[in-house]
PDB file of C-alpha atoms and ligand atoms in Angstrom:
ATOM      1  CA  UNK N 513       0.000   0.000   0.000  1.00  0.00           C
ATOM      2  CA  UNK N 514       1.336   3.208  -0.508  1.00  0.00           C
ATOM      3  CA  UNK N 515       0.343   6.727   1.298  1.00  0.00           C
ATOM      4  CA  UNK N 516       0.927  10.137   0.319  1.00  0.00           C
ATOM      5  CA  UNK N 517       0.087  12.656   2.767  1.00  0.00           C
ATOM      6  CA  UNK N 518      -1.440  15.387   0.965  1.00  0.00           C
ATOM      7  CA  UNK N 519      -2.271  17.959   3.384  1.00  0.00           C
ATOM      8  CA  UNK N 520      -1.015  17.563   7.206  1.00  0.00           C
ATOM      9  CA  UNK N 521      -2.046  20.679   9.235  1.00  0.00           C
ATOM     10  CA  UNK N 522      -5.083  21.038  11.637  1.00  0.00           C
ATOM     11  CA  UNK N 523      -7.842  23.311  10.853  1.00  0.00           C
ATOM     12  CA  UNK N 524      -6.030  26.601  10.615  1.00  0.00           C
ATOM     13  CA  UNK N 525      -3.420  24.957   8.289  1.00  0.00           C
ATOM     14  CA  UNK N 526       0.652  26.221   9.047  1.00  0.00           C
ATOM     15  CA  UNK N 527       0.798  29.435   8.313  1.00  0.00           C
ATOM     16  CA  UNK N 528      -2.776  30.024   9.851  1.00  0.00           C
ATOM     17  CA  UNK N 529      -4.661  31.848   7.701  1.00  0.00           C
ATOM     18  CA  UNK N 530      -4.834  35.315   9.636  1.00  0.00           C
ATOM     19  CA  UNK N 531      -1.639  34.683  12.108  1.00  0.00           C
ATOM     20  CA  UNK N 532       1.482  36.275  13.155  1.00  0.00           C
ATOM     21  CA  UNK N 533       2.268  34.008  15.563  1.00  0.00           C
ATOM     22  CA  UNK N 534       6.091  33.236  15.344  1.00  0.00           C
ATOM     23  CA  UNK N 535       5.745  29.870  13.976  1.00  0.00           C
ATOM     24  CA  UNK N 536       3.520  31.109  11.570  1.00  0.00           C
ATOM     25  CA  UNK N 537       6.221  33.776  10.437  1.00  0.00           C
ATOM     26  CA  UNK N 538       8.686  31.461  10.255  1.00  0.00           C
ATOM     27  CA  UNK N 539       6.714  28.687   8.449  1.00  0.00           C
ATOM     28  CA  UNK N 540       6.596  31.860   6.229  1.00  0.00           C
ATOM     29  CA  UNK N 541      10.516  32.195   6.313  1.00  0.00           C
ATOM     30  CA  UNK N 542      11.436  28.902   5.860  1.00  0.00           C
ATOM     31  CA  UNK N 543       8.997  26.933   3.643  1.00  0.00           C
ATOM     32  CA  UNK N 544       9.311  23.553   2.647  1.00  0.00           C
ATOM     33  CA  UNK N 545       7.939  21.292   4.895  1.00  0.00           C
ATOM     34  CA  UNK N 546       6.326  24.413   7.625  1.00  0.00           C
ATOM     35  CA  UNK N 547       4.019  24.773   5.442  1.00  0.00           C
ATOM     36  CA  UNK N 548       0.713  22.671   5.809  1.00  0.00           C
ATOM     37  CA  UNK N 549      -2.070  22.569   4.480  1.00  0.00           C
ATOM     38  CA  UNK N 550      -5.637  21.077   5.654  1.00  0.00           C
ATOM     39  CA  UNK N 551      -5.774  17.266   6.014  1.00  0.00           C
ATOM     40  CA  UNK N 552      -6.144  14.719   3.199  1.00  0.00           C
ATOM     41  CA  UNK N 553      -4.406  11.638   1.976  1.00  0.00           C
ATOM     42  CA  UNK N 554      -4.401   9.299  -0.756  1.00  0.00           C
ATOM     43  CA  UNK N 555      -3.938   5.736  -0.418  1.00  0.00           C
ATOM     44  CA  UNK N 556      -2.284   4.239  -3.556  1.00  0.00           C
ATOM     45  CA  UNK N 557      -4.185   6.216  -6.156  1.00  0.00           C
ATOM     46  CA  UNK N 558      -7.789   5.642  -6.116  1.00  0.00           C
ATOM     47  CA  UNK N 559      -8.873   5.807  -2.356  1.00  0.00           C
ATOM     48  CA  UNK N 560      -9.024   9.361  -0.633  1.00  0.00           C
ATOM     49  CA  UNK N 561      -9.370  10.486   2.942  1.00  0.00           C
ATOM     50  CA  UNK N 562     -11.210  13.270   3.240  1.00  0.00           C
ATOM     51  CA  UNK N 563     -12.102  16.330   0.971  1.00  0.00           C
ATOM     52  CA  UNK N 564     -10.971  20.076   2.461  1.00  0.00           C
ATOM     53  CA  UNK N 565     -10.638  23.315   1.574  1.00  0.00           C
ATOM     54  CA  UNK N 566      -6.741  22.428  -0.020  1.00  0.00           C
ATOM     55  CA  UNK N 567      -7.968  20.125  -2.399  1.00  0.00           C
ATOM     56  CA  UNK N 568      -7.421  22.095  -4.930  1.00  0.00           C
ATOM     57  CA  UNK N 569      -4.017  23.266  -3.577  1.00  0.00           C
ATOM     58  CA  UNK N 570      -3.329  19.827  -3.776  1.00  0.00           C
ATOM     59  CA  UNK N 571      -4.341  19.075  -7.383  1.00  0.00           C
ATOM     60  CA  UNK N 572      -1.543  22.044  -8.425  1.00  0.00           C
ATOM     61  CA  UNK N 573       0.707  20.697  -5.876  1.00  0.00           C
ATOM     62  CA  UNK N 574       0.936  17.277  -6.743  1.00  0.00           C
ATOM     63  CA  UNK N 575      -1.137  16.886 -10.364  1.00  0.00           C
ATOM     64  CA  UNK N 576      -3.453  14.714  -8.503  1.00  0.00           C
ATOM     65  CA  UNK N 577      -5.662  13.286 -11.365  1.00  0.00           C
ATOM     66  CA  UNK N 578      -8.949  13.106  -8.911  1.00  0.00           C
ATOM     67  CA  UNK N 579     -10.498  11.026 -11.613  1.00  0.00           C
ATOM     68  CA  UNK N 580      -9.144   8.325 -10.440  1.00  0.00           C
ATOM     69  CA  UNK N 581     -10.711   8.286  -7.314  1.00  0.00           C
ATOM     70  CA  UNK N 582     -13.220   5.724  -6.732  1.00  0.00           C
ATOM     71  CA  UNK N 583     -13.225   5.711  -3.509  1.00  0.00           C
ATOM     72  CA  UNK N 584     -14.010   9.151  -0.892  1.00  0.00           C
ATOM     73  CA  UNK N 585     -13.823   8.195   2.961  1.00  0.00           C
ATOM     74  CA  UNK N 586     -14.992  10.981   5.080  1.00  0.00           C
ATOM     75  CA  UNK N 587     -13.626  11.088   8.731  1.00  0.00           C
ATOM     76  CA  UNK N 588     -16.181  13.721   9.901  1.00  0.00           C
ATOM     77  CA  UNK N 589     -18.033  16.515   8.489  1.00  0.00           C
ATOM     78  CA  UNK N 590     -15.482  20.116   9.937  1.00  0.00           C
ATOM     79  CA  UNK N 591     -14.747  21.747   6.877  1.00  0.00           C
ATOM     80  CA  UNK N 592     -10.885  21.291   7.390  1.00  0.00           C
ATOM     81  CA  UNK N 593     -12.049  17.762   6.175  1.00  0.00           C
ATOM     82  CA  UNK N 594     -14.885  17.701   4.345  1.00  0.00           C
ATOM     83  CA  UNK N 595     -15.790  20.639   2.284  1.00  0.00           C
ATOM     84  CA  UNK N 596     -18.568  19.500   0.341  1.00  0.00           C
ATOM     85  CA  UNK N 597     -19.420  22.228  -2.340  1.00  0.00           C
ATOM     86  CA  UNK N 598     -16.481  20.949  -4.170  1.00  0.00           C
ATOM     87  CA  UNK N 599     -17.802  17.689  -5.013  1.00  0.00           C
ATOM     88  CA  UNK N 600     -20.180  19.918  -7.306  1.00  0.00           C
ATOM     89  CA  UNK N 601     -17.427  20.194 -10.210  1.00  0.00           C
ATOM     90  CA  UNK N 602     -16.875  16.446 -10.753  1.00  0.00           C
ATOM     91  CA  UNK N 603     -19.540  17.096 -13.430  1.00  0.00           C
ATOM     92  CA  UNK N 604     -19.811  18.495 -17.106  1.00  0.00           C
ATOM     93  CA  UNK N 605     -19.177  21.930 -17.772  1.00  0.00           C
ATOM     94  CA  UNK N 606     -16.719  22.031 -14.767  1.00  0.00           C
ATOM     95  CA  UNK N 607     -14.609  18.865 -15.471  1.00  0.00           C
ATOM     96  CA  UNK N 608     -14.174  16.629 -18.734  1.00  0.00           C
ATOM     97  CA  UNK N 609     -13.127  13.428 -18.255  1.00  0.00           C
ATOM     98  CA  UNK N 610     -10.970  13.127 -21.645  1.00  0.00           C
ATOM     99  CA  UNK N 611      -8.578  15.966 -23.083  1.00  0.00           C
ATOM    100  CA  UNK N 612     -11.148  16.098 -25.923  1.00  0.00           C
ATOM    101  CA  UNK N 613     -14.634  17.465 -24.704  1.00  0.00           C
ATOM    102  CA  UNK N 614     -16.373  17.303 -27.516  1.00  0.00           C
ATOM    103  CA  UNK N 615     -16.078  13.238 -27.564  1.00  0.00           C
ATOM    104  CA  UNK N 616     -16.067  12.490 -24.173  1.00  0.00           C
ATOM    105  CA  UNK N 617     -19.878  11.346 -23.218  1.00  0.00           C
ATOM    106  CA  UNK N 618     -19.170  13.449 -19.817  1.00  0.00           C
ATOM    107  CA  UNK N 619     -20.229   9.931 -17.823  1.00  0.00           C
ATOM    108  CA  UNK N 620     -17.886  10.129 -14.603  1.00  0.00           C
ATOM    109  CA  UNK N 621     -18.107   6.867 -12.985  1.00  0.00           C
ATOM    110  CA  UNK N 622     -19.531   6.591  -9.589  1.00  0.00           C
ATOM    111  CA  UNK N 623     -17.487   8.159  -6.896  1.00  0.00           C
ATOM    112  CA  UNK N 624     -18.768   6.051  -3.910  1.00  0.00           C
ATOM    113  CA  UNK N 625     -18.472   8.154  -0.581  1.00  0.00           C
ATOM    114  CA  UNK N 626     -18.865   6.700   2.563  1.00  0.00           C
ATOM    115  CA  UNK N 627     -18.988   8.374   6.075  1.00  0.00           C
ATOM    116  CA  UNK N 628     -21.368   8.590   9.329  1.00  0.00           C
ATOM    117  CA  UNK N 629     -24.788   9.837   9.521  1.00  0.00           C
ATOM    118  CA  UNK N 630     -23.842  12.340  11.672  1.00  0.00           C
ATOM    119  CA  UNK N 631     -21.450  13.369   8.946  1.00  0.00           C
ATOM    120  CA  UNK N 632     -24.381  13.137   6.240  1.00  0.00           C
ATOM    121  CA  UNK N 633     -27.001  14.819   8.275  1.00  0.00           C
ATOM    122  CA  UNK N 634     -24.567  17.896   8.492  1.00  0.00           C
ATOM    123  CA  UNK N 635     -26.324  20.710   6.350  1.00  0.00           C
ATOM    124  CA  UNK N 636     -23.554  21.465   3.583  1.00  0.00           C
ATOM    125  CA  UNK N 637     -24.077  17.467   2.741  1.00  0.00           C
ATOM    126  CA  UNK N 638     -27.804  17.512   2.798  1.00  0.00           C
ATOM    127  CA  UNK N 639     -27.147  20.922   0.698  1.00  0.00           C
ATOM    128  CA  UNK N 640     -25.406  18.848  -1.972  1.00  0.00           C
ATOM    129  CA  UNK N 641     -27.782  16.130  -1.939  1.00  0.00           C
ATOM    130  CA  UNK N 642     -31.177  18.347  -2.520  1.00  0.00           C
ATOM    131  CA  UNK N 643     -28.907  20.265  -5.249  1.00  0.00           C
ATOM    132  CA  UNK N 644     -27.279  17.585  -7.013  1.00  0.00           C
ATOM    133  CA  UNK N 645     -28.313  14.148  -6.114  1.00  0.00           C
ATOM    134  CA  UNK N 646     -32.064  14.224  -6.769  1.00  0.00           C
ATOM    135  CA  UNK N 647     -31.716  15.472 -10.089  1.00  0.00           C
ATOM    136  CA  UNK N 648     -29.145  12.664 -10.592  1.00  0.00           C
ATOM    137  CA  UNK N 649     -26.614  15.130 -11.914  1.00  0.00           C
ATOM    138  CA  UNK N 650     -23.703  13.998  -9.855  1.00  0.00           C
ATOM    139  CA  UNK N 651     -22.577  10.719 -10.414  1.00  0.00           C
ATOM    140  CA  UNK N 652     -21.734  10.014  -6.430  1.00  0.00           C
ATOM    141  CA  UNK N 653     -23.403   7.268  -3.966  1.00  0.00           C
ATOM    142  CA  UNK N 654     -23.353   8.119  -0.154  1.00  0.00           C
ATOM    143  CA  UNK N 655     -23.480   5.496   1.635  1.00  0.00           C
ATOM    144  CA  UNK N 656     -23.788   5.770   5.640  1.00  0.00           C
ATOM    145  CA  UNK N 657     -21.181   3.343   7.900  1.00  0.00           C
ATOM    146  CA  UNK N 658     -21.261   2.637  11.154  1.00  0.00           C
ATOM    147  CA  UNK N 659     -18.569   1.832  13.507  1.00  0.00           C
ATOM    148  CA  UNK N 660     -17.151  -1.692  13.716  1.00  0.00           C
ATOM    149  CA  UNK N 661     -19.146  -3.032  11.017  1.00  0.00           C
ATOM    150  CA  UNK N 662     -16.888  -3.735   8.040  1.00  0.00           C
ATOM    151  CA  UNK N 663     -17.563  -2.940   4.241  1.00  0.00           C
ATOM    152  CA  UNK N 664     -15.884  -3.649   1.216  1.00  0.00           C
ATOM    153  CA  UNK N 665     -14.809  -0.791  -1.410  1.00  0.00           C
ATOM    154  CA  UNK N 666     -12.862  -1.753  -4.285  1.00  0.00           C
ATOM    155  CA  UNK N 667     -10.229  -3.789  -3.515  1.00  0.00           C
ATOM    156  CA  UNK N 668     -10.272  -2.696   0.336  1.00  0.00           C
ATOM    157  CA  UNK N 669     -11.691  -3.854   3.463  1.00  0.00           C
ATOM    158  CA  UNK N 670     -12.276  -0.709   5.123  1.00  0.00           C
ATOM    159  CA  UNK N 671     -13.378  -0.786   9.360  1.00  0.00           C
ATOM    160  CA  UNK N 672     -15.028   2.832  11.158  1.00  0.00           C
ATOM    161  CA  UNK N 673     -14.350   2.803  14.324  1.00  0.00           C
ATOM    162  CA  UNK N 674     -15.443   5.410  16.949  1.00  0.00           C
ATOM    163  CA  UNK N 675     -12.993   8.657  17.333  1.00  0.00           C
ATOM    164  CA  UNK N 676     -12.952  10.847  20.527  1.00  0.00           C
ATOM    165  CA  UNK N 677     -13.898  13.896  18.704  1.00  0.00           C
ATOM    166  CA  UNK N 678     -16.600  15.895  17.344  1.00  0.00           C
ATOM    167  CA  UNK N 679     -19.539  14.172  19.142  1.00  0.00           C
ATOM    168  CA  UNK N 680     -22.400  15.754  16.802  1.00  0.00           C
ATOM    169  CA  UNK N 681     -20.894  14.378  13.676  1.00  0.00           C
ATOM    170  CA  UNK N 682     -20.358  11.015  14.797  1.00  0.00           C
ATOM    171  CA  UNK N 683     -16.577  11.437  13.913  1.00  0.00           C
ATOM    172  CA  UNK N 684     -14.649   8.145  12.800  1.00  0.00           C
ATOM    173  CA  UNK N 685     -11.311   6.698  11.985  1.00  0.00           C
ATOM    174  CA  UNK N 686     -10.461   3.875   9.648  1.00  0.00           C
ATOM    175  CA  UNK N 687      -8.493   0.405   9.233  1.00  0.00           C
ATOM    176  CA  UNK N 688      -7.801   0.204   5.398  1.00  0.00           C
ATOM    177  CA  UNK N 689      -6.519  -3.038   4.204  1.00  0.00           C
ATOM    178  CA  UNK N 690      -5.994  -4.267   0.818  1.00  0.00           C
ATOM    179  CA  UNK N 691      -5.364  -7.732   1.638  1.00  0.00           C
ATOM    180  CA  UNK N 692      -1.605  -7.401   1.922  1.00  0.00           C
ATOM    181  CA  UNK N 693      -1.304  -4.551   4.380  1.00  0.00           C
ATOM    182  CA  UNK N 694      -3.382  -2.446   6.782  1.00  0.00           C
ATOM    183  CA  UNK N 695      -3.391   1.390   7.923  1.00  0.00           C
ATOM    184  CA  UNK N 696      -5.191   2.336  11.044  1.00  0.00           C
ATOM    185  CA  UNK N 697      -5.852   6.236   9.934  1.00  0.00           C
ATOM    186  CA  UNK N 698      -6.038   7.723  13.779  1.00  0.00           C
ATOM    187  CA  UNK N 699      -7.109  11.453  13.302  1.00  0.00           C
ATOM    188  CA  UNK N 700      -8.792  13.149  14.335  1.00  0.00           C
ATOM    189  CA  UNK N 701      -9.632  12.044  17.300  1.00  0.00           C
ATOM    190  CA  UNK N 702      -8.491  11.997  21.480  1.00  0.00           C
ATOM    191  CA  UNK N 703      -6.958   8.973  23.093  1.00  0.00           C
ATOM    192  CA  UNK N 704      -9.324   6.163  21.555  1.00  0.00           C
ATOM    193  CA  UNK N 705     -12.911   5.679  23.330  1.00  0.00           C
ATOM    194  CA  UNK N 706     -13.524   2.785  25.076  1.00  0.00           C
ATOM    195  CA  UNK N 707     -15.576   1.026  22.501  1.00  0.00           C
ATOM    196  CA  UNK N 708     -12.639   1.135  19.896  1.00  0.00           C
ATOM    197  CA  UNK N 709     -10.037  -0.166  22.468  1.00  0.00           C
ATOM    198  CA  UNK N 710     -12.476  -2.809  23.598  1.00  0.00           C
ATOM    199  CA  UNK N 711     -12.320  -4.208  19.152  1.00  0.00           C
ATOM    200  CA  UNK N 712      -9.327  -3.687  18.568  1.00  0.00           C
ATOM    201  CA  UNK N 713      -8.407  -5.475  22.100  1.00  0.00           C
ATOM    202  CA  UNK N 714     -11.287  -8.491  20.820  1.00  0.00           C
ATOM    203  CA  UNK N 715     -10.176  -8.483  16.928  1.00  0.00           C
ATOM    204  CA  UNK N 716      -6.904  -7.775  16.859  1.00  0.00           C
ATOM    205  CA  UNK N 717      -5.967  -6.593  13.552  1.00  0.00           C
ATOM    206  CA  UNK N 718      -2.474  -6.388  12.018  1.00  0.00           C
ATOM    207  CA  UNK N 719      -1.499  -3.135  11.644  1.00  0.00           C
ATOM    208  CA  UNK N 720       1.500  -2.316   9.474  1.00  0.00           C
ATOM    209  CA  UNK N 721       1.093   1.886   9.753  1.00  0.00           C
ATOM    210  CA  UNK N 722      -0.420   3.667  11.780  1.00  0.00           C
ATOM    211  CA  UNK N 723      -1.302   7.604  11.787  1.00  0.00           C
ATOM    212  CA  UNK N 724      -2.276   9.330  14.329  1.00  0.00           C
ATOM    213  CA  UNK N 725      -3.792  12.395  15.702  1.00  0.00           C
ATOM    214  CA  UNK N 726      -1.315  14.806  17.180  1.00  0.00           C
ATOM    215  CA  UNK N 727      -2.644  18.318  17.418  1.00  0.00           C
ATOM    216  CA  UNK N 728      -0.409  19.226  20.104  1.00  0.00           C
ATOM    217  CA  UNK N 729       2.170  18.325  19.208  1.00  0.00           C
ATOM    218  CA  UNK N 730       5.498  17.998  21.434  1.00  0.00           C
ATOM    219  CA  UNK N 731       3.938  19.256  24.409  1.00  0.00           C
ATOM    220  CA  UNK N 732       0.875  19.100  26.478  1.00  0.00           C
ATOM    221  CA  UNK N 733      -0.329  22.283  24.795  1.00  0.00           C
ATOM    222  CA  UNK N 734      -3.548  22.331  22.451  1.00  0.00           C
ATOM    223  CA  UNK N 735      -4.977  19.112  23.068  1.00  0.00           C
ATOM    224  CA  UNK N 736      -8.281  20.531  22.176  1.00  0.00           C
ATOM    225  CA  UNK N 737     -10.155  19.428  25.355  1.00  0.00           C
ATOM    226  CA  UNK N 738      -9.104  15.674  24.796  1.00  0.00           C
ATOM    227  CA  UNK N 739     -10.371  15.682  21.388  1.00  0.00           C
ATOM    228  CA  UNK N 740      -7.071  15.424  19.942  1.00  0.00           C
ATOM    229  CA  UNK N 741      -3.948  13.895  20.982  1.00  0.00           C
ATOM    230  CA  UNK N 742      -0.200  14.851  21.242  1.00  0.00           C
ATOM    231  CA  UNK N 743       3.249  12.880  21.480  1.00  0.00           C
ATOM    232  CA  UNK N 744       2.362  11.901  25.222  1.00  0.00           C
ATOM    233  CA  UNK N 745      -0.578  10.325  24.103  1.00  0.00           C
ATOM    234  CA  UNK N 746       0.386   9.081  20.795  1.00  0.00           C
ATOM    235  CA  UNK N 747       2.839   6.908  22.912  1.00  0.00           C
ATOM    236  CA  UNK N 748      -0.349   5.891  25.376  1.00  0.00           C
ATOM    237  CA  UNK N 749      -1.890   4.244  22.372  1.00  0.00           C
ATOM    238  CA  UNK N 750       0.945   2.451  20.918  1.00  0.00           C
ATOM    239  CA  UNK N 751       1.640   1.046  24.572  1.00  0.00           C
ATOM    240  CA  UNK N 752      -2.195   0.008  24.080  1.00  0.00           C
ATOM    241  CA  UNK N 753      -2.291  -1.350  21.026  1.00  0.00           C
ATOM    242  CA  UNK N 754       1.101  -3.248  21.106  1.00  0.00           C
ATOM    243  CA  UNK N 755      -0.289  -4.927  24.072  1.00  0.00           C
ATOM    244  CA  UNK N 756      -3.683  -6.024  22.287  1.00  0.00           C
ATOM    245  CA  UNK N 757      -1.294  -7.609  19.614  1.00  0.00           C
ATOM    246  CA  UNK N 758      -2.461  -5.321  17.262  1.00  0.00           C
ATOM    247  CA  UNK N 759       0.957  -3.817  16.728  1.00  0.00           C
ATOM    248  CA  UNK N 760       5.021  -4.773  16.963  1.00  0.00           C
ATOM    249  CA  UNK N 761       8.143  -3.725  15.886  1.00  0.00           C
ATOM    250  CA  UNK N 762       7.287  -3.960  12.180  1.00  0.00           C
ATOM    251  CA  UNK N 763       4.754  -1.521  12.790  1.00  0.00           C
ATOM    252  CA  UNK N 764       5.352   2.147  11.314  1.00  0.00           C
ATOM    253  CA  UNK N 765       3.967   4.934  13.526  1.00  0.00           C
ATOM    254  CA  UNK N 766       3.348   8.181  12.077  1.00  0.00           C
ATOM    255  CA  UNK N 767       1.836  11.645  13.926  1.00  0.00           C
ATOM    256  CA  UNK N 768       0.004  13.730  11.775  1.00  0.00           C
ATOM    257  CA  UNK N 769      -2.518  17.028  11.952  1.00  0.00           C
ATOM    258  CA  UNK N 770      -0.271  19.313  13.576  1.00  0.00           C
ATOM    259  CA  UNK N 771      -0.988  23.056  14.651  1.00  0.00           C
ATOM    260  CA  UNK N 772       0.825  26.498  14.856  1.00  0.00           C
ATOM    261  CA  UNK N 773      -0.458  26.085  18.784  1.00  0.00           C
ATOM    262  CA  UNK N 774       2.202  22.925  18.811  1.00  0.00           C
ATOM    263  CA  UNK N 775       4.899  26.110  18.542  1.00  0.00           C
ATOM    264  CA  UNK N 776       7.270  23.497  16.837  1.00  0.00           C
ATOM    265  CA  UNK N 777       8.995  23.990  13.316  1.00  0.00           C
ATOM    266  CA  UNK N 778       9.153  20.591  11.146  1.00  0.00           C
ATOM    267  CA  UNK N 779      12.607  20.030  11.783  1.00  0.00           C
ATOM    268  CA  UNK N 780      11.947  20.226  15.949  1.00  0.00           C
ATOM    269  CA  UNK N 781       9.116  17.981  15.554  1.00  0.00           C
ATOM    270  CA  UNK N 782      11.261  15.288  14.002  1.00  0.00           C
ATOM    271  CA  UNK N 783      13.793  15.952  16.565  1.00  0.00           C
ATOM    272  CA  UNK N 784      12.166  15.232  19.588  1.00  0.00           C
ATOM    273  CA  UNK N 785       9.581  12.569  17.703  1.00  0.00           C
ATOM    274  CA  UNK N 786      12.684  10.722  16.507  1.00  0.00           C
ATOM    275  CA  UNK N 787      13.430   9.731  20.550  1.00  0.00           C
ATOM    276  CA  UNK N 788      10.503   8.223  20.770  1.00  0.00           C
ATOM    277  CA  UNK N 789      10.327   6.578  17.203  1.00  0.00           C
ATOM    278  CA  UNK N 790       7.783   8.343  15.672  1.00  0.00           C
ATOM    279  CA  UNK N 791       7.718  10.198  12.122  1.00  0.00           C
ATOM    280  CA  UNK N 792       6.709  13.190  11.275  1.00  0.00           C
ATOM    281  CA  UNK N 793       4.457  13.466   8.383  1.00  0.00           C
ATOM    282  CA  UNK N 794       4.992  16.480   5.888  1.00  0.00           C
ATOM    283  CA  UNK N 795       2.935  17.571   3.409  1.00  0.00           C
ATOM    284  CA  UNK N 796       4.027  15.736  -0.334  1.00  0.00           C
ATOM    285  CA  UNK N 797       5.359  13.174   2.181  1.00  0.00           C
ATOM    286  CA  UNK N 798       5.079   8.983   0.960  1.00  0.00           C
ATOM    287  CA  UNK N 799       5.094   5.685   2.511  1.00  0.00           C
ATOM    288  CA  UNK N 800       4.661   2.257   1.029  1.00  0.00           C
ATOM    289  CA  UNK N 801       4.274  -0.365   3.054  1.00  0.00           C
TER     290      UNK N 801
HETATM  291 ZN1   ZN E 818      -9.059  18.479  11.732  1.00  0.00          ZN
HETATM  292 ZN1   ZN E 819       0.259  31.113  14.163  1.00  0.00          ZN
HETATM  293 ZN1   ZN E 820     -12.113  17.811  13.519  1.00  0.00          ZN
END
């Protein structure tokens, strides 16, 4: 499986949009890998994880062909992850799907989107759905998951499973597996709820790479009322899940969603992550496992 992280900041994105905080300015200064932008990844080329306000940053950025996609998993419906009114140009006049318009029969195949009904029942969704799915127009299926019940997209077995965060929208993470490797894709969301300790402590899935949540960063700061996590509790779950059997030294650990309020450049993060053997993920950054 292979993972490109396409966007890796938290809501605010890194330079935050209106600050002049000194991380901000120096994300400013120093480019490269200070600069994030909201959350999304691919997995291989045809899965995507979530759908923000960057996602057209990150077409430029990385000539993404989004055509591809077949696959759309939304985590939960705040619009640093799901930005809806988007979906609207995966149609004719806004996108072809061949360099020649006049031949192309303008037939997009079905983008199937999956994602809670918390998620769905948020308005900018329902929005979409009275605007362009009654009249057919948009070639996309939503279809509602719950946690800990299992579906099949493509060629992925893909499990929801509860996330500490965002209560209203019934926020989940995901276990993506393609038969010959699994991702557990941990953000965003606080030090896993009871309910998703208690499967993964019953099912016990291999996990080869794992992502997770880490708002705050280095320190304690940020942690977003316990609806995010940072290092100290990044390392809490990995002690959990390594002693559900769920995880081992194979295992590739990744933090992700990071925030100006962290106060960290890239370079510190990896610094002090590095001790305790976690990566740092970067926008543009891959990982095939
Ligand atoms: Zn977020
Ligand atoms: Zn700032
Ligand atoms: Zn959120």
């Amino acid at each position: 499986m292979k993972l490109t992280y396409l966007g890796t900041g938290a809501a605010e994105g890194i330079p935050a949009l209106f600050c002049n905080c000194f991380l901000c300015k120096k994300a400013k200064e120093l480019g490269g890998k200070n600069i994030r932008s909201r959350s999304q990844t691919l997995v291989n080329d045809d899965l995507l994880i979530d759908f923000g306000p960057d996602v057209f940053w990150h077409v430029c950025r990385y000539g993404l062909d989004l055509a591809k996609i077949r696959t759309l998993l939304i985590t939960h419906a705040h619009e640093d992850h799901y930005t809806p009114s988007e979906l609207c140009y995966r149609k004719k006049p806004f996108s072809y799907l061949s360099g020649d318009k006049e031949a192309d029969n303008y037939d997009f195949p079905t983008l199937d989107i999956y994602l809670s009904q918390g998620s769905f029942d948020y308005e900018g969704v329902r929005f979409l759905h009275r605007q362009e799915l009654a009249d057919g127009k948009a070639p996309m299926t939503y279809h509602i998951v719950r946690a800990f019940e299992p579906f099949q997209t493509g060629r992925y077995t893909v499990t929801p499973l509860t996330a500490n965060h965002a209560p209203g929208f019934e926020a989940l993470i995901y276990i993506i597996s393609d038969g010959l490797s699994s991702l557990l894709y941990g953000h965003d969301t606080g030090l896993f709820p009871e309910e998703t300790l208690d499967y993964l402590s019953r099912e016990k899935p291999h996990l080869d790479f794992v992502s997770l949540d880490c708002t705050g960063m280095a320190s304690g700061h940020n942690t977003g009322g316990g609806r995010h996590m940072n290092l100290e509790r990044n390392i809490k779950t990995r002690e959990a899940l390594d002693s559900f059997g769920c995880t081992d030294e194979t295992t590739v650990w990744c933090c992700n969603h990071f925030s100006h309020n962290g106060k960290s450049t890239h370079e510190e993060l990896v610094e002090i992550m590095a001790k305790e053997n976690f990566l740092v993920a970067y926008d543009g950054m891959t990982a095939e496992f």
